[in-house]
């Protein structure tokens, strides 16, 4: 089955999907996006992703053209058409097509694009062994809470990650850990799960929220505050959360061993809770 694309209400084969060169997403990165994955063919936390899509769009003064019910129908239809065992759904809404001018008009019709591709879950051996990360200066703008398609700083960070042959970049702003280039970062300090607070410095991850709720319901203390780079290296455990990485232990950062160099007890417990959460039909749309 070929990958599926959707443009402004119509499903087309991905190879035939085209947008104008005057689309403001192409010319200015003037748009927002979401990445959603399925478990057993059903989208996980679709409501949370749609809520964030609304927040991102509102922050850019961009009106989403569909109701949540319509988005849900389109996502389900895309999954059905692609018929992969597991799918990754990419939704992008840009301000639309207009002659190039930085300022925009309220009249412009947004361009909605969705793709549905096969999702290949991470190798279980990575989960068992944990991964390596590197720190990189966080050079992003002041509204990282908006899931905008402007991803240049993330692109450069991920390329450094590729060249260094590690798994993820942990971004550092003024000596503090903000998040990963494509994930949120959590640390465990003396039994407490600590992660950067919601606000303009991080993307409020849908997985982050799920994992913090799981930690609380497990009776683990949770603190939403910044951790310094120095404290990161001395944390008992460090882990990543995200749609594509789920809950993933980091066992080495900048060549320094974290904790015992193996996934610690809390990340193992939260990863197990996360696995049972995504197995629950209630979590799936
Ligand atoms: N990114 N922080 C950043 C900067 C991200 O790009 C992502 C996800 C997350 C985790 O958010 P969530 O749990 O809602 O997936 C945090 C997606 C997967 C991407 O850009 O491909």
PDB file of C-alpha atoms and ligand atoms in Angstrom:
ATOM      1  CA  UNK A   1       0.000   0.000   0.000  1.00  0.00           C
ATOM      2  CA  UNK A   2       1.490   3.397  -0.945  1.00  0.00           C
ATOM      3  CA  UNK A   3       1.891   6.172   1.627  1.00  0.00           C
ATOM      4  CA  UNK A   4      -1.193   8.322   1.868  1.00  0.00           C
ATOM      5  CA  UNK A   5      -1.369  12.097   1.557  1.00  0.00           C
ATOM      6  CA  UNK A   6      -4.215  14.482   2.166  1.00  0.00           C
ATOM      7  CA  UNK A   7      -4.446  18.038   0.894  1.00  0.00           C
ATOM      8  CA  UNK A   8      -7.272  20.397   1.853  1.00  0.00           C
ATOM      9  CA  UNK A   9      -9.923  17.725   2.227  1.00  0.00           C
ATOM     10  CA  UNK A  10      -8.823  15.286  -0.511  1.00  0.00           C
ATOM     11  CA  UNK A  11      -6.828  12.068  -0.186  1.00  0.00           C
ATOM     12  CA  UNK A  12      -4.236  11.498  -2.919  1.00  0.00           C
ATOM     13  CA  UNK A  13      -1.239   9.195  -3.393  1.00  0.00           C
ATOM     14  CA  UNK A  14       1.781  10.844  -1.724  1.00  0.00           C
ATOM     15  CA  UNK A  15       3.704  11.067  -5.014  1.00  0.00           C
ATOM     16  CA  UNK A  16       0.902  13.184  -6.518  1.00  0.00           C
ATOM     17  CA  UNK A  17       0.518  15.572  -3.579  1.00  0.00           C
ATOM     18  CA  UNK A  18       1.624  19.103  -4.446  1.00  0.00           C
ATOM     19  CA  UNK A  19       1.391  22.568  -2.914  1.00  0.00           C
ATOM     20  CA  UNK A  20       2.080  25.956  -4.468  1.00  0.00           C
ATOM     21  CA  UNK A  21       5.543  27.534  -4.305  1.00  0.00           C
ATOM     22  CA  UNK A  22       3.747  30.562  -2.906  1.00  0.00           C
ATOM     23  CA  UNK A  23       2.564  28.679   0.128  1.00  0.00           C
ATOM     24  CA  UNK A  24       3.610  30.614   3.213  1.00  0.00           C
ATOM     25  CA  UNK A  25       4.716  27.392   4.858  1.00  0.00           C
ATOM     26  CA  UNK A  26       7.297  27.000   2.094  1.00  0.00           C
ATOM     27  CA  UNK A  27       8.357  30.650   2.014  1.00  0.00           C
ATOM     28  CA  UNK A  28       8.239  31.641   5.695  1.00  0.00           C
ATOM     29  CA  UNK A  29       7.760  28.460   7.710  1.00  0.00           C
ATOM     30  CA  UNK A  30       4.436  30.086   8.590  1.00  0.00           C
ATOM     31  CA  UNK A  31       2.624  27.043   9.918  1.00  0.00           C
ATOM     32  CA  UNK A  32       2.181  24.462  12.644  1.00  0.00           C
ATOM     33  CA  UNK A  33       2.252  20.680  12.804  1.00  0.00           C
ATOM     34  CA  UNK A  34       1.624  17.536  14.826  1.00  0.00           C
ATOM     35  CA  UNK A  35       3.047  14.024  14.767  1.00  0.00           C
ATOM     36  CA  UNK A  36       0.782  11.260  16.015  1.00  0.00           C
ATOM     37  CA  UNK A  37       1.379   7.523  16.037  1.00  0.00           C
ATOM     38  CA  UNK A  38      -0.927   4.574  16.150  1.00  0.00           C
ATOM     39  CA  UNK A  39      -0.932   1.569  18.443  1.00  0.00           C
ATOM     40  CA  UNK A  40      -2.662  -1.442  16.943  1.00  0.00           C
ATOM     41  CA  UNK A  41      -3.999   0.796  14.207  1.00  0.00           C
ATOM     42  CA  UNK A  42      -5.547   3.450  16.457  1.00  0.00           C
ATOM     43  CA  UNK A  43      -4.149   6.943  17.085  1.00  0.00           C
ATOM     44  CA  UNK A  44      -2.688   7.545  20.552  1.00  0.00           C
ATOM     45  CA  UNK A  45      -3.718  10.663  22.504  1.00  0.00           C
ATOM     46  CA  UNK A  46      -5.363  12.228  19.454  1.00  0.00           C
ATOM     47  CA  UNK A  47      -7.291  14.660  21.668  1.00  0.00           C
ATOM     48  CA  UNK A  48      -4.073  15.926  23.256  1.00  0.00           C
ATOM     49  CA  UNK A  49      -2.460  16.380  19.851  1.00  0.00           C
ATOM     50  CA  UNK A  50      -5.482  18.227  18.454  1.00  0.00           C
ATOM     51  CA  UNK A  51      -5.625  20.453  21.541  1.00  0.00           C
ATOM     52  CA  UNK A  52      -1.974  21.372  21.031  1.00  0.00           C
ATOM     53  CA  UNK A  53      -2.555  21.954  17.294  1.00  0.00           C
ATOM     54  CA  UNK A  54      -5.261  24.454  18.286  1.00  0.00           C
ATOM     55  CA  UNK A  55      -2.970  26.160  20.811  1.00  0.00           C
ATOM     56  CA  UNK A  56      -0.126  26.416  18.282  1.00  0.00           C
ATOM     57  CA  UNK A  57      -2.429  27.747  15.554  1.00  0.00           C
ATOM     58  CA  UNK A  58      -4.063  30.257  17.899  1.00  0.00           C
ATOM     59  CA  UNK A  59      -0.643  31.551  18.958  1.00  0.00           C
ATOM     60  CA  UNK A  60       0.058  32.280  15.280  1.00  0.00           C
ATOM     61  CA  UNK A  61      -3.384  33.836  14.706  1.00  0.00           C
ATOM     62  CA  UNK A  62      -4.175  30.999  12.310  1.00  0.00           C
ATOM     63  CA  UNK A  63      -7.715  29.608  12.184  1.00  0.00           C
ATOM     64  CA  UNK A  64      -7.874  25.825  11.839  1.00  0.00           C
ATOM     65  CA  UNK A  65     -10.345  24.909   9.102  1.00  0.00           C
ATOM     66  CA  UNK A  66     -11.746  21.746  10.721  1.00  0.00           C
ATOM     67  CA  UNK A  67     -13.517  20.824  13.915  1.00  0.00           C
ATOM     68  CA  UNK A  68     -12.009  18.119  16.140  1.00  0.00           C
ATOM     69  CA  UNK A  69     -14.658  15.696  14.867  1.00  0.00           C
ATOM     70  CA  UNK A  70     -13.603  16.397  11.266  1.00  0.00           C
ATOM     71  CA  UNK A  71      -9.886  16.025  12.095  1.00  0.00           C
ATOM     72  CA  UNK A  72     -10.637  12.737  13.817  1.00  0.00           C
ATOM     73  CA  UNK A  73     -12.546  11.453  10.781  1.00  0.00           C
ATOM     74  CA  UNK A  74      -9.732  12.459   8.409  1.00  0.00           C
ATOM     75  CA  UNK A  75      -7.077  10.855  10.613  1.00  0.00           C
ATOM     76  CA  UNK A  76      -9.081   7.625  10.859  1.00  0.00           C
ATOM     77  CA  UNK A  77      -9.718   7.617   7.121  1.00  0.00           C
ATOM     78  CA  UNK A  78      -5.996   8.143   6.428  1.00  0.00           C
ATOM     79  CA  UNK A  79      -5.056   5.264   8.718  1.00  0.00           C
ATOM     80  CA  UNK A  80      -7.620   3.051   7.007  1.00  0.00           C
ATOM     81  CA  UNK A  81      -6.390   3.923   3.524  1.00  0.00           C
ATOM     82  CA  UNK A  82      -2.729   3.383   4.408  1.00  0.00           C
ATOM     83  CA  UNK A  83      -3.543   0.137   6.249  1.00  0.00           C
ATOM     84  CA  UNK A  84      -0.090  -0.207   7.821  1.00  0.00           C
ATOM     85  CA  UNK A  85       0.293  -2.290  10.968  1.00  0.00           C
ATOM     86  CA  UNK A  86       1.411   0.933  12.695  1.00  0.00           C
ATOM     87  CA  UNK A  87       1.308   4.402  11.184  1.00  0.00           C
ATOM     88  CA  UNK A  88       2.861   7.817  11.774  1.00  0.00           C
ATOM     89  CA  UNK A  89       0.487  10.644  10.986  1.00  0.00           C
ATOM     90  CA  UNK A  90       1.932  14.032  10.140  1.00  0.00           C
ATOM     91  CA  UNK A  91      -0.457  16.989  10.101  1.00  0.00           C
ATOM     92  CA  UNK A  92       0.661  20.394   8.896  1.00  0.00           C
ATOM     93  CA  UNK A  93      -1.409  23.557   8.641  1.00  0.00           C
ATOM     94  CA  UNK A  94       0.131  26.607   7.024  1.00  0.00           C
ATOM     95  CA  UNK A  95      -1.336  30.055   6.535  1.00  0.00           C
ATOM     96  CA  UNK A  96      -1.833  29.272   2.861  1.00  0.00           C
ATOM     97  CA  UNK A  97      -0.949  30.646  -0.546  1.00  0.00           C
ATOM     98  CA  UNK A  98      -0.335  34.379  -1.074  1.00  0.00           C
ATOM     99  CA  UNK A  99       2.137  36.621  -2.938  1.00  0.00           C
ATOM    100  CA  UNK A 100       5.268  36.845  -0.771  1.00  0.00           C
ATOM    101  CA  UNK A 101       4.910  39.488   1.946  1.00  0.00           C
ATOM    102  CA  UNK A 102       5.968  38.975   5.554  1.00  0.00           C
ATOM    103  CA  UNK A 103       2.730  40.439   6.897  1.00  0.00           C
ATOM    104  CA  UNK A 104      -0.308  38.266   6.264  1.00  0.00           C
ATOM    105  CA  UNK A 105      -3.942  38.748   5.384  1.00  0.00           C
ATOM    106  CA  UNK A 106      -6.815  37.224   7.338  1.00  0.00           C
ATOM    107  CA  UNK A 107      -8.349  36.332   3.943  1.00  0.00           C
ATOM    108  CA  UNK A 108      -5.722  33.692   3.095  1.00  0.00           C
ATOM    109  CA  UNK A 109      -7.084  30.137   3.188  1.00  0.00           C
ATOM    110  CA  UNK A 110      -4.920  27.771   5.254  1.00  0.00           C
ATOM    111  CA  UNK A 111      -3.270  24.816   3.518  1.00  0.00           C
ATOM    112  CA  UNK A 112      -3.857  21.530   5.329  1.00  0.00           C
ATOM    113  CA  UNK A 113      -1.563  18.647   4.583  1.00  0.00           C
ATOM    114  CA  UNK A 114      -1.522  15.229   6.185  1.00  0.00           C
ATOM    115  CA  UNK A 115       0.639  12.215   5.436  1.00  0.00           C
ATOM    116  CA  UNK A 116       0.234   8.697   6.750  1.00  0.00           C
ATOM    117  CA  UNK A 117       3.350   6.563   6.571  1.00  0.00           C
ATOM    118  CA  UNK A 118       4.445   3.322   8.078  1.00  0.00           C
ATOM    119  CA  UNK A 119       5.762   3.689  11.632  1.00  0.00           C
ATOM    120  CA  UNK A 120       8.670   1.499  12.676  1.00  0.00           C
ATOM    121  CA  UNK A 121       8.823   1.344  16.474  1.00  0.00           C
ATOM    122  CA  UNK A 122      12.252   1.618  18.101  1.00  0.00           C
ATOM    123  CA  UNK A 123      14.211  -1.537  18.459  1.00  0.00           C
ATOM    124  CA  UNK A 124      13.407  -3.150  21.817  1.00  0.00           C
ATOM    125  CA  UNK A 125      17.139  -3.603  22.439  1.00  0.00           C
ATOM    126  CA  UNK A 126      17.517   0.208  22.587  1.00  0.00           C
ATOM    127  CA  UNK A 127      14.858   0.305  25.282  1.00  0.00           C
ATOM    128  CA  UNK A 128      16.640  -2.399  27.234  1.00  0.00           C
ATOM    129  CA  UNK A 129      20.124  -0.899  26.972  1.00  0.00           C
ATOM    130  CA  UNK A 130      19.336   2.836  26.940  1.00  0.00           C
ATOM    131  CA  UNK A 131      20.810   5.373  24.525  1.00  0.00           C
ATOM    132  CA  UNK A 132      23.539   7.956  24.334  1.00  0.00           C
ATOM    133  CA  UNK A 133      22.928  11.708  24.044  1.00  0.00           C
ATOM    134  CA  UNK A 134      24.991  14.845  23.576  1.00  0.00           C
ATOM    135  CA  UNK A 135      24.333  18.354  24.840  1.00  0.00           C
ATOM    136  CA  UNK A 136      23.982  21.174  22.336  1.00  0.00           C
ATOM    137  CA  UNK A 137      23.347  24.860  22.925  1.00  0.00           C
ATOM    138  CA  UNK A 138      19.644  25.652  22.544  1.00  0.00           C
ATOM    139  CA  UNK A 139      19.652  28.391  19.905  1.00  0.00           C
ATOM    140  CA  UNK A 140      15.877  28.292  19.250  1.00  0.00           C
ATOM    141  CA  UNK A 141      13.515  31.258  19.401  1.00  0.00           C
ATOM    142  CA  UNK A 142      11.483  32.405  22.415  1.00  0.00           C
ATOM    143  CA  UNK A 143       8.264  30.454  21.646  1.00  0.00           C
ATOM    144  CA  UNK A 144       9.265  26.803  21.685  1.00  0.00           C
ATOM    145  CA  UNK A 145       5.804  26.004  23.067  1.00  0.00           C
ATOM    146  CA  UNK A 146       4.406  26.582  19.564  1.00  0.00           C
ATOM    147  CA  UNK A 147       4.840  23.458  17.439  1.00  0.00           C
ATOM    148  CA  UNK A 148       5.823  25.499  14.414  1.00  0.00           C
ATOM    149  CA  UNK A 149       7.322  24.094  11.230  1.00  0.00           C
ATOM    150  CA  UNK A 150      10.305  26.425  11.762  1.00  0.00           C
ATOM    151  CA  UNK A 151      12.684  23.702  12.862  1.00  0.00           C
ATOM    152  CA  UNK A 152      16.078  24.954  11.692  1.00  0.00           C
ATOM    153  CA  UNK A 153      17.736  24.802  15.124  1.00  0.00           C
ATOM    154  CA  UNK A 154      16.325  21.286  15.606  1.00  0.00           C
ATOM    155  CA  UNK A 155      17.473  20.299  12.112  1.00  0.00           C
ATOM    156  CA  UNK A 156      21.038  21.447  12.871  1.00  0.00           C
ATOM    157  CA  UNK A 157      20.988  19.697  16.256  1.00  0.00           C
ATOM    158  CA  UNK A 158      19.751  16.429  14.742  1.00  0.00           C
ATOM    159  CA  UNK A 159      22.476  16.592  12.097  1.00  0.00           C
ATOM    160  CA  UNK A 160      25.105  16.962  14.839  1.00  0.00           C
ATOM    161  CA  UNK A 161      23.500  13.960  16.540  1.00  0.00           C
ATOM    162  CA  UNK A 162      23.805  11.962  13.340  1.00  0.00           C
ATOM    163  CA  UNK A 163      27.430  12.950  12.850  1.00  0.00           C
ATOM    164  CA  UNK A 164      28.294  12.124  16.462  1.00  0.00           C
ATOM    165  CA  UNK A 165      26.447   8.781  16.127  1.00  0.00           C
ATOM    166  CA  UNK A 166      24.437   9.322  19.292  1.00  0.00           C
ATOM    167  CA  UNK A 167      20.668   9.115  19.730  1.00  0.00           C
ATOM    168  CA  UNK A 168      19.471  12.578  20.741  1.00  0.00           C
ATOM    169  CA  UNK A 169      20.564  16.139  21.465  1.00  0.00           C
ATOM    170  CA  UNK A 170      19.789  17.540  24.910  1.00  0.00           C
ATOM    171  CA  UNK A 171      19.396  21.279  24.484  1.00  0.00           C
ATOM    172  CA  UNK A 172      20.962  23.673  27.003  1.00  0.00           C
ATOM    173  CA  UNK A 173      19.805  27.272  27.385  1.00  0.00           C
ATOM    174  CA  UNK A 174      21.802  29.498  29.755  1.00  0.00           C
ATOM    175  CA  UNK A 175      23.151  26.458  31.578  1.00  0.00           C
ATOM    176  CA  UNK A 176      19.744  24.806  31.988  1.00  0.00           C
ATOM    177  CA  UNK A 177      18.303  21.725  30.301  1.00  0.00           C
ATOM    178  CA  UNK A 178      15.287  22.644  28.204  1.00  0.00           C
ATOM    179  CA  UNK A 179      14.392  19.509  26.201  1.00  0.00           C
ATOM    180  CA  UNK A 180      15.599  17.218  23.434  1.00  0.00           C
ATOM    181  CA  UNK A 181      15.692  18.150  19.748  1.00  0.00           C
ATOM    182  CA  UNK A 182      12.689  15.831  19.140  1.00  0.00           C
ATOM    183  CA  UNK A 183      11.749  14.808  22.683  1.00  0.00           C
ATOM    184  CA  UNK A 184      11.301  16.038  26.249  1.00  0.00           C
ATOM    185  CA  UNK A 185      13.960  15.298  28.864  1.00  0.00           C
ATOM    186  CA  UNK A 186      13.300  14.062  32.405  1.00  0.00           C
ATOM    187  CA  UNK A 187      15.775  13.313  35.176  1.00  0.00           C
ATOM    188  CA  UNK A 188      15.463  11.405  38.426  1.00  0.00           C
ATOM    189  CA  UNK A 189      17.077  12.975  41.486  1.00  0.00           C
ATOM    190  CA  UNK A 190      16.807  10.997  44.738  1.00  0.00           C
ATOM    191  CA  UNK A 191      13.535   9.417  43.641  1.00  0.00           C
ATOM    192  CA  UNK A 192      11.936  12.602  42.285  1.00  0.00           C
ATOM    193  CA  UNK A 193      11.085  12.925  38.594  1.00  0.00           C
ATOM    194  CA  UNK A 194      12.147  16.397  37.451  1.00  0.00           C
ATOM    195  CA  UNK A 195      11.470  18.013  34.089  1.00  0.00           C
ATOM    196  CA  UNK A 196      11.507  21.529  32.638  1.00  0.00           C
ATOM    197  CA  UNK A 197       8.282  23.454  33.285  1.00  0.00           C
ATOM    198  CA  UNK A 198       5.749  24.216  30.579  1.00  0.00           C
ATOM    199  CA  UNK A 199       6.298  27.653  29.086  1.00  0.00           C
ATOM    200  CA  UNK A 200       8.037  29.285  26.131  1.00  0.00           C
ATOM    201  CA  UNK A 201      11.283  27.280  26.536  1.00  0.00           C
ATOM    202  CA  UNK A 202       9.839  23.844  25.737  1.00  0.00           C
ATOM    203  CA  UNK A 203       7.256  22.071  23.670  1.00  0.00           C
ATOM    204  CA  UNK A 204       4.669  20.704  26.057  1.00  0.00           C
ATOM    205  CA  UNK A 205       4.869  17.085  24.948  1.00  0.00           C
ATOM    206  CA  UNK A 206       1.776  14.930  24.841  1.00  0.00           C
ATOM    207  CA  UNK A 207       3.952  12.024  26.004  1.00  0.00           C
ATOM    208  CA  UNK A 208       5.454  14.254  28.728  1.00  0.00           C
ATOM    209  CA  UNK A 209       1.968  14.899  30.135  1.00  0.00           C
ATOM    210  CA  UNK A 210       1.076  11.188  29.969  1.00  0.00           C
ATOM    211  CA  UNK A 211       4.312  10.179  31.722  1.00  0.00           C
ATOM    212  CA  UNK A 212       4.003  12.834  34.448  1.00  0.00           C
ATOM    213  CA  UNK A 213       0.467  11.610  35.152  1.00  0.00           C
ATOM    214  CA  UNK A 214       1.695   8.019  35.290  1.00  0.00           C
ATOM    215  CA  UNK A 215       4.495   9.029  37.683  1.00  0.00           C
ATOM    216  CA  UNK A 216       2.006  10.806  39.952  1.00  0.00           C
ATOM    217  CA  UNK A 217      -0.363   7.861  39.927  1.00  0.00           C
ATOM    218  CA  UNK A 218       2.577   5.614  40.820  1.00  0.00           C
ATOM    219  CA  UNK A 219       3.144   7.821  43.872  1.00  0.00           C
ATOM    220  CA  UNK A 220       6.431   9.217  42.557  1.00  0.00           C
ATOM    221  CA  UNK A 221       7.207  12.834  43.466  1.00  0.00           C
ATOM    222  CA  UNK A 222       7.264  15.076  40.381  1.00  0.00           C
ATOM    223  CA  UNK A 223       8.792  18.538  40.051  1.00  0.00           C
ATOM    224  CA  UNK A 224       8.440  20.769  37.017  1.00  0.00           C
ATOM    225  CA  UNK A 225      11.535  22.945  37.231  1.00  0.00           C
ATOM    226  CA  UNK A 226      14.745  23.439  35.293  1.00  0.00           C
ATOM    227  CA  UNK A 227      17.779  21.251  35.958  1.00  0.00           C
ATOM    228  CA  UNK A 228      21.280  22.590  35.309  1.00  0.00           C
ATOM    229  CA  UNK A 229      23.658  20.932  32.888  1.00  0.00           C
ATOM    230  CA  UNK A 230      25.941  20.055  35.837  1.00  0.00           C
ATOM    231  CA  UNK A 231      23.062  18.368  37.681  1.00  0.00           C
ATOM    232  CA  UNK A 232      22.111  16.495  34.509  1.00  0.00           C
ATOM    233  CA  UNK A 233      25.432  14.635  34.542  1.00  0.00           C
ATOM    234  CA  UNK A 234      24.935  13.725  38.219  1.00  0.00           C
ATOM    235  CA  UNK A 235      21.310  12.640  37.953  1.00  0.00           C
ATOM    236  CA  UNK A 236      20.434   9.137  39.132  1.00  0.00           C
ATOM    237  CA  UNK A 237      18.557   8.568  35.873  1.00  0.00           C
ATOM    238  CA  UNK A 238      17.873  10.535  32.695  1.00  0.00           C
ATOM    239  CA  UNK A 239      15.221   9.686  30.139  1.00  0.00           C
ATOM    240  CA  UNK A 240      13.471  10.993  27.058  1.00  0.00           C
ATOM    241  CA  UNK A 241       9.761  11.089  26.321  1.00  0.00           C
ATOM    242  CA  UNK A 242       8.089  11.623  22.961  1.00  0.00           C
ATOM    243  CA  UNK A 243       5.716  10.199  20.390  1.00  0.00           C
ATOM    244  CA  UNK A 244       8.494   8.424  18.510  1.00  0.00           C
ATOM    245  CA  UNK A 245      10.745   7.503  21.472  1.00  0.00           C
ATOM    246  CA  UNK A 246       8.037   6.731  24.070  1.00  0.00           C
ATOM    247  CA  UNK A 247       9.966   6.469  27.387  1.00  0.00           C
ATOM    248  CA  UNK A 248      13.644   5.889  26.718  1.00  0.00           C
ATOM    249  CA  UNK A 249      16.567   5.790  29.148  1.00  0.00           C
ATOM    250  CA  UNK A 250      19.684   7.861  28.449  1.00  0.00           C
ATOM    251  CA  UNK A 251      22.722   6.126  29.909  1.00  0.00           C
ATOM    252  CA  UNK A 252      25.543   8.279  28.590  1.00  0.00           C
ATOM    253  CA  UNK A 253      25.700  12.033  27.945  1.00  0.00           C
ATOM    254  CA  UNK A 254      28.729  13.717  26.345  1.00  0.00           C
ATOM    255  CA  UNK A 255      30.638  10.512  27.039  1.00  0.00           C
ATOM    256  CA  UNK A 256      29.813  10.588  30.770  1.00  0.00           C
ATOM    257  CA  UNK A 257      28.046   7.592  32.292  1.00  0.00           C
ATOM    258  CA  UNK A 258      24.648   8.372  33.869  1.00  0.00           C
ATOM    259  CA  UNK A 259      23.552   6.475  36.973  1.00  0.00           C
ATOM    260  CA  UNK A 260      24.932   3.006  36.637  1.00  0.00           C
ATOM    261  CA  UNK A 261      25.202   3.145  32.832  1.00  0.00           C
ATOM    262  CA  UNK A 262      22.005   1.108  32.524  1.00  0.00           C
ATOM    263  CA  UNK A 263      18.302   2.065  32.574  1.00  0.00           C
ATOM    264  CA  UNK A 264      17.454   2.738  36.231  1.00  0.00           C
ATOM    265  CA  UNK A 265      14.476   1.448  38.226  1.00  0.00           C
ATOM    266  CA  UNK A 266      12.249   4.504  37.763  1.00  0.00           C
ATOM    267  CA  UNK A 267      12.586   4.761  34.011  1.00  0.00           C
ATOM    268  CA  UNK A 268      11.982   1.024  33.768  1.00  0.00           C
ATOM    269  CA  UNK A 269       8.862   1.358  35.877  1.00  0.00           C
ATOM    270  CA  UNK A 270       7.544   4.341  33.903  1.00  0.00           C
ATOM    271  CA  UNK A 271       8.296   2.633  30.579  1.00  0.00           C
ATOM    272  CA  UNK A 272       6.292  -0.396  31.752  1.00  0.00           C
ATOM    273  CA  UNK A 273       3.414   1.875  32.859  1.00  0.00           C
ATOM    274  CA  UNK A 274       3.549   3.646  29.507  1.00  0.00           C
ATOM    275  CA  UNK A 275       3.375   0.334  27.654  1.00  0.00           C
ATOM    276  CA  UNK A 276       0.281  -0.678  29.569  1.00  0.00           C
ATOM    277  CA  UNK A 277      -1.226   2.787  29.071  1.00  0.00           C
ATOM    278  CA  UNK A 278      -0.889   2.536  25.287  1.00  0.00           C
ATOM    279  CA  UNK A 279      -2.377  -0.927  25.465  1.00  0.00           C
ATOM    280  CA  UNK A 280      -5.521   0.511  27.019  1.00  0.00           C
ATOM    281  CA  UNK A 281      -8.311   1.020  24.466  1.00  0.00           C
ATOM    282  CA  UNK A 282      -9.328   4.161  26.392  1.00  0.00           C
ATOM    283  CA  UNK A 283      -6.099   5.934  25.401  1.00  0.00           C
ATOM    284  CA  UNK A 284      -6.769   5.360  21.707  1.00  0.00           C
ATOM    285  CA  UNK A 285      -9.189   7.280  19.497  1.00  0.00           C
TER     286      UNK A 285
HETATM  287  N1  LIG B   1       8.483  15.948  18.022  1.00  0.00           N
HETATM  288  N2  LIG B   1      10.019  18.447  22.135  1.00  0.00           N
HETATM  289  C1  LIG B   1      10.262  18.629  20.838  1.00  0.00           C
HETATM  290  C2  LIG B   1      11.164  19.745  20.438  1.00  0.00           C
HETATM  291  C3  LIG B   1       9.659  17.787  19.884  1.00  0.00           C
HETATM  292  O1  LIG B   1       9.884  17.997  18.575  1.00  0.00           O
HETATM  293  C4  LIG B   1       8.823  16.731  20.310  1.00  0.00           C
HETATM  294  C5  LIG B   1       8.147  15.786  19.349  1.00  0.00           C
HETATM  295  C6  LIG B   1       8.616  16.561  21.686  1.00  0.00           C
HETATM  296  C7  LIG B   1       7.738  15.467  22.238  1.00  0.00           C
HETATM  297  O2  LIG B   1       6.385  15.781  22.061  1.00  0.00           O
HETATM  298  P1  LIG B   1       5.265  14.634  21.972  1.00  0.00           P
HETATM  299  O3  LIG B   1       5.390  13.823  23.203  1.00  0.00           O
HETATM  300  O4  LIG B   1       3.995  15.389  21.918  1.00  0.00           O
HETATM  301  O5  LIG B   1       5.565  13.843  20.737  1.00  0.00           O
HETATM  302  C8  LIG B   1       9.219  17.446  22.565  1.00  0.00           C
HETATM  303  C9  LIG B   1       7.892  15.195  16.948  1.00  0.00           C
HETATM  304  C10 LIG B   1       7.800  13.744  17.183  1.00  0.00           C
HETATM  305  C11 LIG B   1       8.587  15.559  15.648  1.00  0.00           C
HETATM  306  O6  LIG B   1       8.882  16.743  15.486  1.00  0.00           O
HETATM  307  O7  LIG B   1       8.796  14.697  14.791  1.00  0.00           O
END
